[in-house]
Amino acid sequence: MLTTLRRIVLEFSQEAELQNALERMVYRVKKAMKTDCCSIYLADYHQQHFLLMASDGLAKTSQGQTCIGFSEGLVGLVGQREEPLNIANAQLHQDFIHAPEVEEDDFNAFLGTPIIHQRKVLGILAIQQKESRHFTENDEAFLVTLSAQLASALANAEIKSLLSQQEDQNQGVKQLHGIAGAPGIALGEIIVCQPQADLAAVSLKKSPDSQKQLLRFEQAVEKTRTEFNVLSSQLSEVIDDDSLAIFDVYKQLLDQANLGQEVAAKISLGWRADSALKLVIEHYISQFEAIEDSYFRERASDIRDLGTRLLVNIQQQAKEELILPEEFILLAQDVSAAMVAQYQHQGLLGVISLSGSNNSHAAILARSLGLPAIMGVNATVLSQLHQQQAIIDGYSGELFINPGDVLIQEYQYLSSQEKVLTDKVIAVAHLPCITQDGRAIEVLLNAGLSAGFEHNAQIGALGIGLYRTEIPFMNRHCFPSEQEQTQLYRKVLEVFPKHGVTMRTLDVGGDKSLPYFPINEENPFLGWRGIRITLDHPEIFLVQVRAMLRANQGLNNLEIMLPMISGVEEVDEAIRLINQAFFELKTELTTEITTELMSASNADGHLSLQQAQNKAKAVSAQLVRPKVGIMLEVPSVIFQMEALAKRVDFFSVGSNDLTQYLLAVDRNNSQVANLYDAFHPAVLTALNSLAQQSAQYLTPISLCGELAAQPAGAILLLAMGYDKISMNGHNVPRIKWVIRHITFEQAQMILDKALTLTTAKQVHSYLNEQLESLGLGGFIRAGC
């Protein structure tokens, strides 16, 4: 039976037409189970009923016609209960409904099981028999197993079928769903962009002429670097923020000290240029895809795009230019930041990527450019979408295919309303973030997309709440030197000379490994990472801290933040090392400056040794020990706040990881990602407790996570008492607008009610109602 089951599922998946697949499947199941009838009903949530789609045993004329309400009949009962229903004589059951058109009067035994995909009932699979009997346990087990395996295939098949339909506006337009990558609305024609080269298709071959192959690669690198310089230059005319630093990642990887060196090494071993590139790129991709942190996992997309562009240039292919309409929506299997940059000045209205998340560089760049984006749309539909008319709703992640006139008019109106709101937001971005009754909260930036840093002062951020230091460590073959780190950190600190810049110490580990420092663990999410790894390797930690201290000299706006803290022992040890680095560096600076002054004085004899030492001490006095804080992201810290407050200068909640740990959910796992919700009552209670305790112990507290960038989240954090919140640059003016249009009293009332609710669904519903009543609905949906 196992072989039969696999064959049925395989045949269903391979059939191009949904109706044919359903008809073939019911025939196969009836034959395999030796029953008199097999039928499948699909759920229509718009009409709230199950529609008989295919049957081998019921009247042919009823297929596609007979509807059973979600709360009606045995089929409806199976859907309601979400479990199998095995009845010896169905016609005697209290929920049985007689439907003459299906001609089932001769059938008595009934076994029905729901087809469920991601907690949603897609349909009901049922078998019937003339004999009055209960189906066996083996029959039930077979049907349940088949339904479970069909669920995913059926979900994909329904989407394929949807795209082939040209529904009119009276039928109610259906839509595809993805991840909301960047807010906004776009209406236009979809243009599909296919890769011009495929690394997967490259055969691994060797060449006797390594010098020739190396020359081919070097020429491809230079051509690719030139292309990236052009894209970066075009972008700089449109935006001026951290998003531009994305292209530093590409350019750094091309350097001989990084990816280029690895490819050259493979070529020296005899591999052809394209084969060497394939080996190196696929190794990098596998490393990044294994990372549990979604932000860093998305870098695999950048590596893949870089490899494709290099391969095109190695193969010396002529660039195929897409024939573009005046305005269009870009669709690709994996939209990269470079693709967005390439088309943003050619009439690009929006972006659809069949893979990726809202942490991808493409989504980040789209947000900076004000382009709506939807990520992670079902991956089976690429070829069918070219030149289709569509609407992108970047707020909800909905993609409408071939919309009717009514829907188009509705979204055109919403788009005009959205522009009005955007203009209003930008106009007040420079104003302070303060409520109508005088309560202030600082809105800061999250940064660290790459080694570079750009900032648009017009967005109104008051410093950096989280600067990630991992990227410069990841795009290399060895740990960066103290001098290299100092130069980088200095540039970042100089952007906000009058405001604080919080730099997180190296946060890598088993789920975020470095190419030159591999870590293999069975459970990296709970393993050797963050502060644990840097305390075990103080030589890494001390070099980074020294670089930060050097960079801070004379500016004094640095704040150091320690990640993944789970107890006071880690804080004590980290502070001991920070103090050690500070005093050692202070002594070294005094000696260095004294030596320099004496060397210069020997030429003219103006300074004595004592005078030189005094001047050196005055200069080294500019080296100030910065504030040190910790990230609150491991649940254990909730119960150690008093002890921690005695040791640190500030707290910063990492709401993304805290949510994952509290709910035991990996948000990158599609099977459980829907359980990840920062508005879960347990998470809100924990966040409120942290804020109350920090106030009790007189320790400032901030939050850096996606929750802060959501209007409802910012309101709740304000009411809880958070001093600062940080987010990406695109959301800064939006959140400032929200805060400026409420009172602190209103925020507290909303929080008090939200904390009494018992499910995340209730919380979302209540918060959305409150935002609408406050006139802020335009920040959570299309329109004003």
Coordinates of N, CA and C in Angstrom, one line a residue, residues 117-271:
H117 N -3.6 22.0 5.2 CA -2.3 22.5 4.9 C -2.1 23.8 5.7
Q118 N -1.1 23.8 6.6 CA -0.7 24.9 7.4 C -2.0 25.4 8.2
R119 N -2.6 24.4 8.8 CA -3.8 24.6 9.7 C -5.0 25.1 9.0
K120 N -5.1 25.0 7.7 CA -6.2 25.4 6.9 C -6.8 24.2 6.2
V121 N -8.1 24.0 6.3 CA -8.7 22.9 5.7 C -8.9 23.2 4.2
L122 N -8.2 22.5 3.3 CA -8.3 22.8 1.9 C -9.5 22.0 1.2
G123 N -9.8 20.9 1.8 CA -10.9 20.0 1.2 C -11.1 18.8 2.1
I124 N -12.0 18.0 1.5 CA -12.4 16.7 2.2 C -12.3 15.6 1.2
L125 N -11.6 14.5 1.6 CA -11.5 13.3 0.7 C -12.3 12.2 1.4
A126 N -13.3 11.7 0.6 CA -14.2 10.7 1.2 C -14.4 9.5 0.3
I127 N -14.6 8.4 0.9 CA -14.9 7.1 0.2 C -16.2 6.6 0.8
Q128 N -17.0 5.9 -0.1 CA -18.3 5.4 0.3 C -18.4 3.9 -0.2
Q129 N -19.3 3.2 0.4 CA -19.6 1.8 0.0 C -21.0 1.4 0.3
K130 N -21.5 0.6 -0.6 CA -22.9 0.2 -0.5 C -23.2 -0.6 0.8
E131 N -22.2 -1.5 1.1 CA -22.4 -2.3 2.3 C -22.3 -1.4 3.6
S132 N -23.2 -1.8 4.6 CA -23.2 -1.0 5.8 C -22.1 -1.6 6.7
R133 N -21.1 -0.9 6.9 CA -20.0 -1.4 7.8 C -19.0 -0.2 8.1
H134 N -18.3 -0.4 9.2 CA -17.2 0.6 9.4 C -16.0 0.2 8.6
F135 N -15.4 1.2 8.0 CA -14.1 0.9 7.3 C -13.1 0.5 8.3
T136 N -12.1 -0.3 7.9 CA -11.1 -0.8 8.8 C -10.1 0.2 9.3
E137 N -9.3 -0.1 10.3 CA -8.3 0.8 10.8 C -7.3 1.1 9.7
N138 N -7.0 0.0 8.9 CA -6.0 0.2 7.8 C -6.5 1.1 6.7
D139 N -7.9 1.0 6.4 CA -8.5 1.9 5.5 C -8.3 3.4 5.9
E140 N -8.7 3.6 7.2 CA -8.6 4.9 7.8 C -7.2 5.5 7.8
A141 N -6.2 4.6 8.2 CA -4.8 5.0 8.2 C -4.4 5.4 6.8
F142 N -4.8 4.6 5.8 CA -4.4 4.9 4.4 C -4.9 6.3 4.0
L143 N -6.2 6.5 4.2 CA -6.8 7.7 3.7 C -6.3 9.0 4.5
V144 N -6.0 8.8 5.8 CA -5.4 9.9 6.5 C -4.0 10.3 6.0
T145 N -3.2 9.2 5.8 CA -1.8 9.4 5.3 C -1.9 10.0 3.9
L146 N -2.8 9.6 3.0 CA -2.9 10.1 1.7 C -3.3 11.6 1.8
S147 N -4.2 11.9 2.6 CA -4.7 13.3 2.7 C -3.5 14.2 3.2
A148 N -2.7 13.8 4.1 CA -1.6 14.6 4.7 C -0.6 14.8 3.6
Q149 N -0.3 13.8 2.7 CA 0.7 14.0 1.7 C 0.1 14.8 0.5
L150 N -1.2 14.7 0.3 CA -1.7 15.5 -0.8 C -1.8 17.0 -0.5
A151 N -1.8 17.3 0.8 CA -2.1 18.7 1.2 C -1.2 19.7 0.5
S152 N 0.1 19.5 0.6 CA 1.0 20.5 0.0 C 0.9 20.5 -1.5
A153 N 0.8 19.3 -2.1 CA 0.6 19.3 -3.6 C -0.7 20.0 -4.0
L154 N -1.7 19.8 -3.2 CA -3.0 20.4 -3.6 C -2.9 21.9 -3.4
A155 N -2.2 22.4 -2.4 CA -2.1 23.9 -2.2 C -1.4 24.5 -3.4
N156 N -0.3 23.8 -3.9 CA 0.4 24.3 -5.1 C -0.5 24.2 -6.3
A157 N -1.2 23.1 -6.5 CA -2.0 22.9 -7.7 C -3.1 23.9 -7.7
E158 N -3.7 24.3 -6.6 CA -4.8 25.3 -6.6 C -4.2 26.6 -7.1
I159 N -3.0 26.9 -6.7 CA -2.4 28.2 -7.1 C -2.2 28.2 -8.6
K160 N -1.7 27.1 -9.2 CA -1.5 26.9 -10.6 C -2.8 27.1 -11.3
S161 N -3.8 26.5 -10.8 CA -5.1 26.6 -11.5 C -5.7 28.0 -11.4
L162 N -5.4 28.7 -10.3 CA -5.9 30.1 -10.2 C -5.3 31.0 -11.3
L163 N -4.0 30.8 -11.6 CA -3.3 31.6 -12.6 C -3.8 31.4 -14.0
S164 N -4.4 30.3 -14.3 CA -4.9 30.0 -15.6 C -6.3 30.5 -15.8
Q165 N -6.9 31.0 -14.7 CA -8.3 31.5 -14.8 C -8.3 33.0 -15.1
Q166 N -9.3 33.4 -15.9 CA -9.5 34.8 -16.2 C -10.8 35.2 -15.5
E167 N -10.8 35.4 -14.2 CA -12.0 35.7 -13.5 C -12.5 37.1 -13.7
D168 N -13.8 37.2 -13.9 CA -14.4 38.6 -14.0 C -14.6 39.2 -12.7
Q169 N -14.9 40.5 -12.7 CA -15.0 41.2 -11.4 C -16.2 40.7 -10.6
N170 N -17.2 40.1 -11.2 CA -18.4 39.6 -10.4 C -18.2 38.4 -9.6
Q171 N -17.1 37.6 -10.0 CA -16.9 36.3 -9.3 C -16.1 36.5 -8.0
G172 N -15.5 37.6 -7.7 CA -14.7 37.8 -6.5 C -13.3 37.4 -6.8
V173 N -12.4 38.3 -6.9 CA -11.0 38.0 -7.3 C -10.3 37.2 -6.2
K174 N -9.6 36.2 -6.6 CA -8.8 35.5 -5.7 C -7.3 36.1 -5.7
Q175 N -6.5 35.7 -4.8 CA -5.2 36.3 -4.8 C -4.2 35.3 -4.3
L176 N -2.9 35.5 -4.6 CA -1.8 34.8 -4.1 C -1.3 35.5 -2.9
H177 N -0.6 34.8 -2.0 CA -0.1 35.4 -0.8 C 1.4 35.2 -0.7
G178 N 2.0 36.2 -0.1 CA 3.5 36.1 0.2 C 3.8 36.8 1.5
I179 N 5.0 37.2 1.6 CA 5.4 37.9 2.8 C 5.5 39.4 2.5
A180 N 4.9 40.2 3.3 CA 5.0 41.7 3.0 C 6.4 42.1 3.2
G181 N 7.1 42.4 2.1 CA 8.5 42.8 2.1 C 8.8 44.3 2.3
A182 N 7.9 45.1 1.6 CA 8.0 46.5 1.7 C 6.6 47.1 1.4
P183 N 6.2 48.1 2.2 CA 4.8 48.6 2.1 C 4.6 49.4 0.9
G184 N 3.4 49.4 0.5 CA 3.0 50.2 -0.7 C 2.1 49.5 -1.6
I185 N 1.7 50.1 -2.7 CA 0.7 49.6 -3.7 C 1.3 49.8 -5.1
A186 N 1.2 48.8 -5.9 CA 1.6 48.9 -7.3 C 0.6 48.2 -8.2
L187 N 0.2 48.9 -9.3 CA -0.7 48.3 -10.3 C 0.1 48.3 -11.6
G188 N 0.2 47.2 -12.3 CA 0.9 47.2 -13.6 C 1.1 45.8 -14.1
E189 N 1.9 45.8 -15.2 CA 2.2 44.5 -15.9 C 3.4 43.8 -15.3
I190 N 3.3 42.5 -15.1 CA 4.4 41.8 -14.5 C 5.4 41.4 -15.6
I191 N 6.7 41.7 -15.4 CA 7.8 41.2 -16.3 C 8.6 40.3 -15.5
V192 N 8.8 39.0 -16.0 CA 9.5 38.0 -15.4 C 11.0 38.1 -15.9
C193 N 11.9 38.1 -14.9 CA 13.3 38.2 -15.2 C 14.0 36.8 -14.9
Q194 N 14.5 36.2 -15.9 CA 15.1 34.8 -15.8 C 16.6 35.0 -15.7
P195 N 17.3 34.2 -14.9 CA 18.8 34.3 -14.9 C 19.4 34.0 -16.2
Q196 N 20.4 34.7 -16.6 CA 21.1 34.5 -17.9 C 22.1 33.4 -17.9
A197 N 22.5 32.9 -16.7 CA 23.4 31.8 -16.5 C 23.0 31.0 -15.3
D198 N 23.4 29.8 -15.3 CA 23.0 28.9 -14.2 C 24.2 28.1 -13.7
L199 N 24.6 28.4 -12.4 CA 25.8 27.7 -11.9 C 25.5 26.2 -11.7
A200 N 24.2 25.9 -11.4 CA 23.9 24.5 -11.3 C 24.1 23.7 -12.5
A201 N 24.1 24.4 -13.7 CA 24.3 23.6 -15.0 C 25.7 23.5 -15.3
V202 N 26.6 24.1 -14.6 CA 28.1 24.1 -14.9 C 28.6 22.7 -14.6
S203 N 29.2 22.0 -15.5 CA 29.9 20.7 -15.3 C 31.3 21.0 -14.7
L204 N 31.7 20.2 -13.7 CA 33.0 20.4 -13.1 C 34.1 19.8 -14.0
K205 N 34.9 20.7 -14.6 CA 35.9 20.2 -15.5 C 37.3 20.9 -15.1
K206 N 38.4 20.3 -15.5 CA 39.7 20.9 -15.3 C 40.3 21.3 -16.6
S207 N 41.3 22.2 -16.5 CA 42.0 22.7 -17.7 C 43.5 22.7 -17.5
P208 N 44.2 22.4 -18.5 CA 45.7 22.3 -18.4 C 46.3 23.7 -18.3
D209 N 45.6 24.7 -18.7 CA 46.1 26.1 -18.8 C 45.5 26.9 -17.7
S210 N 46.1 26.8 -16.5 CA 45.6 27.6 -15.3 C 45.7 29.1 -15.5
Q211 N 46.8 29.5 -16.1 CA 47.0 30.9 -16.3 C 45.9 31.6 -17.2
K212 N 45.5 30.8 -18.2 CA 44.5 31.3 -19.1 C 43.1 31.4 -18.3
Q213 N 42.9 30.4 -17.5 CA 41.6 30.4 -16.7 C 41.6 31.5 -15.7
L214 N 42.8 31.7 -15.1 CA 42.9 32.8 -14.1 C 42.6 34.1 -14.7
L215 N 43.1 34.3 -15.9 CA 42.9 35.6 -16.6 C 41.4 35.8 -17.0
R216 N 40.8 34.7 -17.4 CA 39.3 34.8 -17.6 C 38.6 35.2 -16.4
F217 N 39.0 34.7 -15.3 CA 38.3 35.0 -14.0 C 38.5 36.5 -13.6
E218 N 39.8 36.9 -13.7 CA 40.2 38.3 -13.3 C 39.4 39.3 -14.2
Q219 N 39.3 39.0 -15.5 CA 38.6 39.9 -16.4 C 37.1 39.9 -16.1
A220 N 36.6 38.8 -15.7 CA 35.2 38.8 -15.3 C 34.9 39.5 -14.0
V221 N 35.9 39.5 -13.1 CA 35.8 40.2 -11.8 C 35.8 41.7 -12.1
E222 N 36.7 42.2 -12.9 CA 36.8 43.6 -13.2 C 35.5 44.1 -13.9
K223 N 35.0 43.3 -14.8 CA 33.8 43.7 -15.5 C 32.6 43.7 -14.5
T224 N 32.5 42.7 -13.6 CA 31.4 42.7 -12.7 C 31.5 43.8 -11.7
R225 N 32.8 44.2 -11.2 CA 33.0 45.3 -10.3 C 32.5 46.6 -11.0
T226 N 32.8 46.8 -12.3 CA 32.4 48.0 -13.0 C 30.8 48.0 -13.0
E227 N 30.2 46.9 -13.2 CA 28.7 46.9 -13.3 C 28.2 47.3 -11.9
F228 N 28.8 46.8 -10.8 CA 28.3 47.2 -9.5 C 28.5 48.7 -9.2
N229 N 29.6 49.2 -9.7 CA 29.9 50.6 -9.5 C 28.9 51.5 -10.2
V230 N 28.5 51.1 -11.4 CA 27.4 51.8 -12.1 C 26.1 51.7 -11.4
L231 N 25.7 50.6 -10.9 CA 24.5 50.4 -10.2 C 24.5 51.3 -8.9
S232 N 25.6 51.2 -8.2 CA 25.7 52.0 -6.9 C 25.6 53.5 -7.2
S233 N 26.2 53.9 -8.3 CA 26.2 55.3 -8.7 C 24.8 55.8 -9.0
Q234 N 24.1 54.9 -9.8 CA 22.7 55.3 -10.1 C 21.8 55.4 -8.9
L235 N 22.0 54.5 -7.9 CA 21.2 54.5 -6.7 C 21.5 55.7 -5.9
S236 N 22.8 56.1 -5.8 CA 23.2 57.2 -5.0 C 22.5 58.5 -5.4
E237 N 21.9 58.6 -6.6 CA 21.2 59.7 -7.1 C 19.8 59.8 -6.6
V238 N 19.4 58.6 -6.0 CA 18.0 58.5 -5.6 C 17.9 58.4 -4.1
I239 N 18.8 57.6 -3.4 CA 18.7 57.4 -2.0 C 20.1 57.7 -1.4
D240 N 20.1 58.0 -0.1 CA 21.3 58.3 0.6 C 21.2 57.7 2.0
D241 N 21.2 56.4 2.1 CA 21.1 55.8 3.5 C 21.9 54.5 3.5
D242 N 21.7 53.7 4.6 CA 22.4 52.5 4.8 C 22.2 51.5 3.7
S243 N 21.2 51.6 2.9 CA 20.9 50.6 1.9 C 22.0 50.6 0.8
L244 N 22.6 51.8 0.6 CA 23.7 51.8 -0.4 C 24.9 50.9 0.0
A245 N 25.0 50.7 1.3 CA 26.1 49.8 1.8 C 26.0 48.4 1.3
I246 N 24.8 48.0 0.8 CA 24.6 46.7 0.3 C 25.7 46.3 -0.7
F247 N 26.0 47.3 -1.6 CA 26.9 47.0 -2.7 C 28.3 46.9 -2.2
D248 N 28.6 47.3 -1.0 CA 30.0 47.0 -0.4 C 30.2 45.6 -0.2
V249 N 29.1 44.8 0.1 CA 29.2 43.4 0.2 C 29.6 42.7 -1.0
Y250 N 29.0 43.1 -2.1 CA 29.4 42.6 -3.4 C 30.9 42.9 -3.7
K251 N 31.2 44.2 -3.6 CA 32.6 44.6 -4.0 C 33.6 44.0 -3.1
Q252 N 33.3 43.8 -1.8 CA 34.3 43.2 -0.9 C 34.5 41.7 -1.3
L253 N 33.4 41.0 -1.6 CA 33.6 39.6 -2.0 C 34.4 39.4 -3.2
L254 N 34.4 40.4 -4.1 CA 35.2 40.3 -5.3 C 36.7 40.5 -5.1
D255 N 37.0 41.1 -3.9 CA 38.4 41.4 -3.6 C 39.2 40.1 -3.6
Q256 N 40.5 40.2 -3.9 CA 41.4 39.1 -3.9 C 41.5 38.5 -2.5
A257 N 41.3 39.3 -1.4 CA 41.4 38.8 -0.1 C 40.2 38.0 0.4
N258 N 39.2 37.9 -0.5 CA 38.0 37.2 -0.1 C 37.6 36.1 -1.1
L259 N 36.4 36.2 -1.7 CA 36.0 35.2 -2.6 C 37.0 35.0 -3.8
G260 N 37.5 36.1 -4.3 CA 38.4 36.1 -5.4 C 39.6 35.2 -5.2
Q261 N 40.1 35.2 -4.0 CA 41.3 34.4 -3.6 C 40.9 33.0 -3.6
E262 N 39.7 32.6 -3.1 CA 39.3 31.2 -3.1 C 39.1 30.7 -4.5
V263 N 38.5 31.4 -5.4 CA 38.4 31.0 -6.8 C 39.7 30.8 -7.4
A264 N 40.6 31.8 -7.2 CA 42.0 31.7 -7.8 C 42.7 30.4 -7.3
A265 N 42.5 30.1 -6.0 CA 43.1 28.9 -5.4 C 42.6 27.6 -6.1
K266 N 41.3 27.6 -6.4 CA 40.7 26.4 -7.1 C 41.3 26.3 -8.5
I267 N 41.4 27.5 -9.1 CA 42.0 27.5 -10.5 C 43.4 26.9 -10.5
S268 N 44.2 27.3 -9.5 CA 45.6 26.9 -9.4 C 45.7 25.4 -9.2
L269 N 44.6 24.8 -8.8 CA 44.5 23.3 -8.6 C 44.1 22.6 -9.9
G270 N 43.9 23.4 -11.0 CA 43.6 22.8 -12.3 C 42.1 23.0 -12.7
W271 N 41.3 23.5 -11.9 CA 39.9 23.7 -12.3 C 39.7 24.8 -13.3

